Amino acid sequence: VNKGLTFAGSPIKLRNIVLFFAGVGILYLIPQFLDGKPFELRLLTVIFLYAVLGQSWNILGGYAGQISIGHAMFFGLGAYTSTIAFLNFGVNPWIGGLLAVAVSALAGVLIGIPCFRLRSHYFVIATLVVAESIFLIFSEWSFVGAAIGLELPIRPSGWENFQFHRNKIPYYYIALTMLVVVTIFVIWMERSKIGFVLKGIRDDEDAVRSLGFSPLRYKLIAMAFSAGILGFCGTFYAQYVLLIEPPTVLFASISVIVALIPIFGGIGTVAGPIIGSVILLTISEYSRVHFSGSGRNVDLLIYGALIMVFAAYCPGGVMSMISSLRARFRKGAA
């Protein structure tokens, strides 16, 4: 069971592969047991979506060490790209999603070229400034609906139109598939040359440069991967709610939550964004139900409290705590 297979040049234990695909198989069967419960179905769909968002941020922030609090701009660009492509040119939403990936990745590279010349908190501030600038531009730009936003027309329910009205289960499967594909991609990237160089940049950028690698080139690659994934997530969100506006796809709070998920779960790990999304999004959705709308932003207060506790006692996030407990258990067993 402990013998491994080679993936991206590195061995993976067969046990881990079996557990991964067994877990995925169980998740694909869950809708059959929900018996039409809309809240639970929506909760799981949102958890999967934000886990993908967390994974995409983790590529840049966790592996490359480039902390961004402006990733909402790529999510919003993806949503607006596919929506405008459909409304103005009749482009199918699935093709629009691929177009959104390309536009968001290109935007990430163009933004990264000047911003990556900055380091530490200056880079963080730059991402925030750019994201807020895009938010203000879109709020005033009539071509994209300005502050009113854009509304997608209701079309016949089906996979071809990427719209499902009465039965929301297909959205669940699409979100889950996105998570599986992106997670496998992150596992590959982590074990590839790109992943090793990105982790080297995170730990010591000057040392990586002395070895003949271009930190700027690899950070741009990480930005393109991260932004492109967010772009398709924006398309998924647009097709899920059929209405996009600057406060729902470009607001700063989206960037904060997307960053908090991997930081809380375990930055620079594959499972961290998934665990962070499960915990934080469950808290968010149930707090809104419990307070019936009167406790708006209570979830953000809970997030803040949890982050402060973990920052003080377990800076590596939930995954770090799990690793510590596992090490203690093994030591005690020995």
CSV table of C-alpha atoms in Angstrom, one decimal:
chain,number,residue,atom,x,y,z
A,1,VAL,CA,0.0,0.0,0.0
A,2,ASN,CA,2.9,2.3,0.8
A,3,LYS,CA,4.6,1.7,-2.6
A,4,GLY,CA,4.2,4.7,-4.8
A,5,LEU,CA,3.6,5.7,-8.4
A,6,THR,CA,5.6,8.4,-10.2
A,7,PHE,CA,3.8,11.7,-10.9
A,8,ALA,CA,5.6,14.7,-12.4
A,9,GLY,CA,8.9,13.0,-11.6
A,10,SER,CA,8.1,12.4,-7.9
A,11,PRO,CA,6.6,9.4,-6.1
A,12,ILE,CA,3.1,9.4,-4.6
A,13,LYS,CA,2.0,6.7,-2.2
A,14,LEU,CA,-0.5,4.4,-3.7
A,15,ARG,CA,-2.5,4.7,-0.5
A,16,ASN,CA,-2.9,8.5,-1.1
A,17,ILE,CA,-4.0,7.9,-4.7
A,18,VAL,CA,-6.7,5.4,-3.6
A,19,LEU,CA,-7.9,7.7,-0.8
A,20,PHE,CA,-8.1,10.7,-3.2
A,21,PHE,CA,-10.2,9.0,-5.8
A,22,ALA,CA,-12.3,7.2,-3.2
A,23,GLY,CA,-13.1,10.6,-1.7
A,24,VAL,CA,-13.9,12.1,-5.1
A,25,GLY,CA,-16.1,9.1,-5.9
A,26,ILE,CA,-18.1,9.7,-2.6
A,27,LEU,CA,-18.5,13.4,-3.4
A,28,TYR,CA,-19.9,12.5,-6.9
A,29,LEU,CA,-22.5,10.3,-5.2
A,30,ILE,CA,-23.6,12.8,-2.5
A,31,PRO,CA,-26.3,14.5,-4.6
A,32,GLN,CA,-28.2,11.2,-4.8
A,33,PHE,CA,-28.6,11.2,-1.0
A,34,LEU,CA,-29.5,14.9,-0.5
A,35,ASP,CA,-33.1,14.2,-1.6
A,36,GLY,CA,-33.5,17.6,-3.2
A,37,LYS,CA,-32.2,19.7,-0.2
A,38,PRO,CA,-31.4,23.0,-1.8
A,39,PHE,CA,-29.4,24.6,1.1
A,40,GLU,CA,-27.0,21.6,1.4
A,41,LEU,CA,-26.5,21.4,-2.3
A,42,ARG,CA,-25.8,25.1,-2.6
A,43,LEU,CA,-23.4,24.9,0.4
A,44,LEU,CA,-21.4,22.2,-1.2
A,45,THR,CA,-21.3,23.9,-4.6
A,46,VAL,CA,-20.0,27.1,-3.0
A,47,ILE,CA,-17.5,25.2,-0.9
A,48,PHE,CA,-16.1,23.6,-4.1
A,49,LEU,CA,-16.0,27.0,-5.9
A,50,TYR,CA,-14.2,28.8,-3.2
A,51,ALA,CA,-11.8,25.8,-2.8
A,52,VAL,CA,-10.9,26.3,-6.4
A,53,LEU,CA,-10.4,30.0,-5.8
A,54,GLY,CA,-8.2,29.2,-2.8
A,55,GLN,CA,-6.2,26.8,-4.9
A,56,SER,CA,-5.6,29.4,-7.6
A,57,TRP,CA,-4.5,32.0,-5.0
A,58,ASN,CA,-2.3,29.4,-3.4
A,59,ILE,CA,-0.3,29.0,-6.6
A,60,LEU,CA,0.9,32.6,-6.4
A,61,GLY,CA,0.7,33.3,-2.7
A,62,GLY,CA,1.5,29.9,-1.2
A,63,TYR,CA,4.1,28.5,-3.6
A,64,ALA,CA,5.6,31.6,-5.1
A,65,GLY,CA,5.3,33.7,-1.9
A,66,GLN,CA,3.7,36.6,-3.7
A,67,ILE,CA,0.9,37.7,-1.4
A,68,SER,CA,-2.0,39.4,-3.3
A,69,ILE,CA,-5.1,40.9,-2.0
A,70,GLY,CA,-6.4,41.9,-5.4
A,71,HIS,CA,-7.4,38.6,-7.0
A,72,ALA,CA,-11.0,39.6,-7.2
A,73,MET,CA,-10.1,41.5,-10.4
A,74,PHE,CA,-9.4,38.3,-12.2
A,75,PHE,CA,-12.6,36.7,-10.9
A,76,GLY,CA,-14.5,39.7,-12.1
A,77,LEU,CA,-12.7,39.9,-15.5
A,78,GLY,CA,-13.7,36.2,-16.1
A,79,ALA,CA,-17.3,36.9,-15.3
A,80,TYR,CA,-17.5,40.0,-17.5
A,81,THR,CA,-15.6,38.4,-20.4
A,82,SER,CA,-17.9,35.4,-20.9
A,83,THR,CA,-21.0,37.5,-20.2
A,84,ILE,CA,-20.1,40.3,-22.7
A,85,ALA,CA,-19.0,37.7,-25.2
A,86,PHE,CA,-22.5,36.1,-25.0
A,87,LEU,CA,-24.6,39.2,-24.9
A,88,ASN,CA,-22.7,41.0,-27.7
A,89,PHE,CA,-21.5,38.2,-29.9
A,90,GLY,CA,-23.6,35.2,-29.0
A,91,VAL,CA,-20.5,33.2,-27.9
A,92,ASN,CA,-21.5,30.0,-26.1
A,93,PRO,CA,-20.7,30.2,-22.3
A,94,TRP,CA,-18.4,27.2,-22.4
A,95,ILE,CA,-16.3,28.9,-25.1
A,96,GLY,CA,-16.7,32.1,-23.2
A,97,GLY,CA,-15.2,30.4,-20.2
A,98,LEU,CA,-12.1,29.5,-22.2
A,99,LEU,CA,-12.0,33.1,-23.4
A,100,ALA,CA,-12.2,34.2,-19.8
A,101,VAL,CA,-9.3,32.1,-18.9
A,102,ALA,CA,-7.2,33.7,-21.7
A,103,VAL,CA,-8.2,37.2,-20.8
A,104,SER,CA,-7.7,36.8,-17.1
A,105,ALA,CA,-4.3,35.1,-17.6
A,106,LEU,CA,-3.2,37.8,-20.0
A,107,ALA,CA,-4.3,40.5,-17.6
A,108,GLY,CA,-2.4,38.8,-14.8
A,109,VAL,CA,0.8,38.8,-16.9
A,110,LEU,CA,0.4,42.5,-17.9
A,111,ILE,CA,-0.3,43.5,-14.3
A,112,GLY,CA,2.5,41.3,-13.0
A,113,ILE,CA,5.3,42.7,-15.2
A,114,PRO,CA,5.4,46.1,-13.3
A,115,CYS,CA,4.1,44.8,-10.0
A,116,PHE,CA,6.6,42.0,-9.6
A,117,ARG,CA,9.4,44.5,-9.6
A,118,LEU,CA,8.1,45.4,-6.1
A,119,ARG,CA,8.7,43.2,-3.1
A,120,SER,CA,7.1,42.5,0.3
A,121,HIS,CA,4.3,44.9,1.4
A,122,TYR,CA,4.8,47.1,-1.7
A,123,PHE,CA,3.6,44.3,-3.9
A,124,VAL,CA,0.6,43.7,-1.7
A,125,ILE,CA,-0.3,47.4,-1.8
A,126,ALA,CA,0.1,47.4,-5.6
A,127,THR,CA,-2.3,44.5,-6.1
A,128,LEU,CA,-4.9,46.2,-3.9
A,129,VAL,CA,-4.5,49.5,-5.8
A,130,VAL,CA,-4.9,47.8,-9.2
A,131,ALA,CA,-7.9,45.8,-8.1
A,132,GLU,CA,-9.6,48.9,-6.6
A,133,SER,CA,-8.9,50.9,-9.8
A,134,ILE,CA,-10.6,48.2,-11.9
A,135,PHE,CA,-13.5,48.1,-9.5
A,136,LEU,CA,-14.0,51.9,-9.9
A,137,ILE,CA,-13.6,51.8,-13.7
A,138,PHE,CA,-16.2,49.0,-14.1
A,139,SER,CA,-18.6,50.9,-11.7
A,140,GLU,CA,-18.6,53.8,-14.1
A,141,TRP,CA,-18.1,52.1,-17.5
A,142,SER,CA,-21.4,52.0,-19.4
A,143,PHE,CA,-20.2,49.3,-21.8
A,144,VAL,CA,-20.1,46.8,-18.9
A,145,GLY,CA,-23.3,48.0,-17.3
A,146,ALA,CA,-21.6,50.4,-14.9
A,147,ALA,CA,-22.9,50.0,-11.3
A,148,ILE,CA,-26.1,48.3,-12.5
A,149,GLY,CA,-24.1,45.4,-14.0
A,150,LEU,CA,-25.1,42.9,-16.6
A,151,GLU,CA,-27.9,40.3,-16.6
A,152,LEU,CA,-27.8,37.1,-18.5
A,153,PRO,CA,-31.0,36.1,-20.3
A,154,ILE,CA,-32.7,32.9,-19.1
A,155,ARG,CA,-32.2,30.2,-21.7
A,156,PRO,CA,-33.4,26.6,-21.9
A,157,SER,CA,-32.0,24.6,-19.1
A,158,GLY,CA,-29.2,22.2,-20.3
A,159,TRP,CA,-25.5,21.6,-20.5
A,160,GLU,CA,-25.2,23.3,-23.9
A,161,ASN,CA,-26.4,26.7,-22.4
A,162,PHE,CA,-24.6,26.2,-19.1
A,163,GLN,CA,-27.9,27.0,-17.3
A,164,PHE,CA,-29.8,24.8,-14.9
A,165,HIS,CA,-32.9,26.3,-13.4
A,166,ARG,CA,-35.1,23.8,-11.4
A,167,ASN,CA,-32.4,21.2,-10.9
A,168,LYS,CA,-29.2,22.7,-9.6
A,169,ILE,CA,-27.3,19.4,-9.3
A,170,PRO,CA,-25.3,20.0,-12.6
A,171,TYR,CA,-23.8,23.1,-11.0
A,172,TYR,CA,-22.6,20.9,-8.1
A,173,TYR,CA,-20.9,18.5,-10.6
A,174,ILE,CA,-19.3,21.2,-12.6
A,175,ALA,CA,-17.9,22.9,-9.4
A,176,LEU,CA,-16.6,19.5,-8.1
A,177,THR,CA,-15.0,18.7,-11.4
A,178,MET,CA,-13.3,22.1,-11.4
A,179,LEU,CA,-11.9,21.3,-8.0
A,180,VAL,CA,-10.7,17.9,-9.0
A,181,VAL,CA,-9.0,19.1,-12.1
A,182,VAL,CA,-7.4,22.1,-10.4
A,183,THR,CA,-6.2,20.0,-7.5
A,184,ILE,CA,-4.6,17.5,-9.8
A,185,PHE,CA,-3.0,20.4,-11.7
A,186,VAL,CA,-1.6,21.8,-8.4
A,187,ILE,CA,-0.2,18.4,-7.4
A,188,TRP,CA,1.5,18.2,-10.7
A,189,MET,CA,2.8,21.7,-10.5
A,190,GLU,CA,4.1,21.3,-7.0
A,191,ARG,CA,6.2,18.3,-8.1
A,192,SER,CA,7.4,19.8,-11.4
A,193,LYS,CA,10.3,22.0,-12.1
A,194,ILE,CA,8.0,25.0,-12.0
A,195,GLY,CA,6.9,24.2,-8.5
A,196,PHE,CA,10.4,23.7,-7.2
A,197,VAL,CA,11.5,27.0,-8.7
A,198,LEU,CA,8.5,28.8,-7.2
A,199,LYS,CA,9.1,27.5,-3.8
A,200,GLY,CA,12.7,28.6,-4.2
A,201,ILE,CA,11.6,32.1,-5.0
A,202,ARG,CA,9.4,32.1,-2.0
A,203,ASP,CA,12.3,31.1,0.3
A,204,ASP,CA,15.2,33.0,-1.3
A,205,GLU,CA,14.7,34.9,-4.6
A,206,ASP,CA,18.3,36.0,-4.8
A,207,ALA,CA,19.5,32.4,-4.5
A,208,VAL,CA,17.2,31.3,-7.3
A,209,ARG,CA,18.5,34.1,-9.5
A,210,SER,CA,22.1,33.0,-8.7
A,211,LEU,CA,21.3,29.5,-10.1
A,212,GLY,CA,20.4,31.0,-13.5
A,213,PHE,CA,16.6,31.1,-13.2
A,214,SER,CA,14.6,34.2,-13.9
A,215,PRO,CA,12.3,34.9,-10.9
A,216,LEU,CA,10.2,37.3,-12.9
A,217,ARG,CA,9.5,34.7,-15.6
A,218,TYR,CA,8.4,32.1,-13.1
A,219,LYS,CA,6.3,34.6,-11.1
A,220,LEU,CA,4.6,35.5,-14.3
A,221,ILE,CA,3.9,31.9,-15.0
A,222,ALA,CA,2.4,31.5,-11.5
A,223,MET,CA,0.3,34.6,-12.0
A,224,ALA,CA,-1.0,33.4,-15.4
A,225,PHE,CA,-2.0,30.0,-13.9
A,226,SER,CA,-3.6,31.7,-10.9
A,227,ALA,CA,-5.5,34.4,-12.8
A,228,GLY,CA,-6.6,32.0,-15.6
A,229,ILE,CA,-8.3,29.6,-13.1
A,230,LEU,CA,-10.0,32.5,-11.4
A,231,GLY,CA,-11.3,33.6,-14.8
A,232,PHE,CA,-13.1,30.4,-15.4
A,233,CYS,CA,-14.5,30.5,-11.8
A,234,GLY,CA,-15.9,34.0,-12.7
A,235,THR,CA,-17.7,32.4,-15.7
A,236,PHE,CA,-19.1,29.7,-13.5
A,237,TYR,CA,-20.4,32.3,-11.0
A,238,ALA,CA,-22.0,34.4,-13.8
A,239,GLN,CA,-23.8,31.3,-15.2
A,240,TYR,CA,-24.8,30.3,-11.6
A,241,VAL,CA,-26.5,33.6,-10.6
A,242,LEU,CA,-27.1,35.1,-14.1
A,243,LEU,CA,-26.4,38.6,-12.8
A,244,ILE,CA,-23.0,40.2,-12.3
A,245,GLU,CA,-22.2,43.7,-11.0
A,246,PRO,CA,-19.0,45.2,-9.6
A,247,PRO,CA,-19.9,44.7,-5.9
A,248,THR,CA,-20.5,41.0,-6.4
A,249,VAL,CA,-17.5,40.1,-8.6
A,250,LEU,CA,-14.9,42.8,-8.1
A,251,PHE,CA,-15.3,43.9,-4.5
A,252,ALA,CA,-12.2,43.8,-2.2
A,253,SER,CA,-13.9,41.5,0.3
A,254,ILE,CA,-13.7,38.7,-2.4
A,255,SER,CA,-10.0,39.1,-2.6
A,256,VAL,CA,-9.7,38.9,1.2
A,257,ILE,CA,-11.8,35.8,1.5
A,258,VAL,CA,-9.9,34.1,-1.4
A,259,ALA,CA,-6.6,34.8,0.4
A,260,LEU,CA,-8.0,33.8,3.9
A,261,ILE,CA,-9.0,30.3,2.7
A,262,PRO,CA,-5.5,29.0,2.0
A,263,ILE,CA,-3.9,31.0,4.8
A,264,PHE,CA,-6.3,29.4,7.3
A,265,GLY,CA,-6.2,26.0,5.8
A,266,GLY,CA,-2.4,25.9,5.2
A,267,ILE,CA,-0.6,28.1,2.8
A,268,GLY,CA,1.6,26.3,0.3
A,269,THR,CA,-0.1,22.9,0.7
A,270,VAL,CA,-2.5,21.1,-1.7
A,271,ALA,CA,-5.1,20.3,1.0
A,272,GLY,CA,-5.0,23.6,2.8
A,273,PRO,CA,-7.4,25.6,0.5
A,274,ILE,CA,-9.9,22.7,0.5
A,275,ILE,CA,-9.9,22.4,4.3
A,276,GLY,CA,-10.0,26.2,4.6
A,277,SER,CA,-13.0,26.4,2.3
A,278,VAL,CA,-14.9,23.7,4.1
A,279,ILE,CA,-14.5,25.4,7.5
A,280,LEU,CA,-14.8,29.0,6.5
A,281,LEU,CA,-17.6,28.7,4.0
A,282,THR,CA,-19.6,26.4,6.3
A,283,ILE,CA,-19.3,29.1,9.0
A,284,SER,CA,-20.3,31.8,6.6
A,285,GLU,CA,-23.4,30.1,5.2
A,286,TYR,CA,-24.7,28.8,8.6
A,287,SER,CA,-24.1,32.2,10.3
A,288,ARG,CA,-26.2,33.9,7.6
A,289,VAL,CA,-29.0,31.4,8.0
A,290,HIS,CA,-28.9,31.6,11.8
A,291,PHE,CA,-29.0,35.4,11.9
A,292,SER,CA,-31.5,35.6,9.0
A,293,GLY,CA,-29.7,38.4,7.3
A,294,SER,CA,-29.5,40.6,10.4
A,295,GLY,CA,-26.0,39.3,11.2
A,296,ARG,CA,-24.4,40.6,8.1
A,297,ASN,CA,-20.6,40.3,8.1
A,298,VAL,CA,-20.7,38.2,11.3
A,299,ASP,CA,-18.9,35.5,9.3
A,300,LEU,CA,-16.0,38.0,8.7
A,301,LEU,CA,-15.8,38.7,12.4
A,302,ILE,CA,-15.5,34.9,13.0
A,303,TYR,CA,-12.9,34.6,10.3
A,304,GLY,CA,-10.9,37.4,11.9
A,305,ALA,CA,-11.0,35.7,15.3
A,306,LEU,CA,-10.0,32.4,13.9
A,307,ILE,CA,-7.1,33.9,11.9
A,308,MET,CA,-5.8,35.7,15.0
A,309,VAL,CA,-5.9,32.5,17.0
A,310,PHE,CA,-4.1,30.5,14.4
A,311,ALA,CA,-1.6,33.3,13.7
A,312,ALA,CA,-0.7,33.3,17.4
A,313,TYR,CA,-0.6,29.5,18.1
A,314,CYS,CA,-0.4,27.8,14.7
A,315,PRO,CA,0.9,30.1,12.0
A,316,GLY,CA,1.0,27.3,9.4
A,317,GLY,CA,-2.8,26.9,9.5
A,318,VAL,CA,-4.9,23.8,10.0
A,319,MET,CA,-2.6,21.6,7.9
A,320,SER,CA,0.3,22.6,10.2
A,321,MET,CA,-1.8,21.6,13.3
A,322,ILE,CA,-2.7,18.3,11.7
A,323,SER,CA,1.0,17.6,10.9
A,324,SER,CA,2.0,18.4,14.5
A,325,LEU,CA,-0.7,16.1,15.9
A,326,ARG,CA,0.3,13.3,13.5
A,327,ALA,CA,4.0,13.7,14.5
A,328,ARG,CA,3.0,13.5,18.2
A,329,PHE,CA,0.9,10.5,17.6
A,330,ARG,CA,3.7,8.7,15.8
A,331,LYS,CA,6.2,9.6,18.5
A,332,GLY,CA,3.8,8.4,21.2
A,333,ALA,CA,3.2,5.1,19.3
A,334,ALA,CA,6.9,4.6,18.9
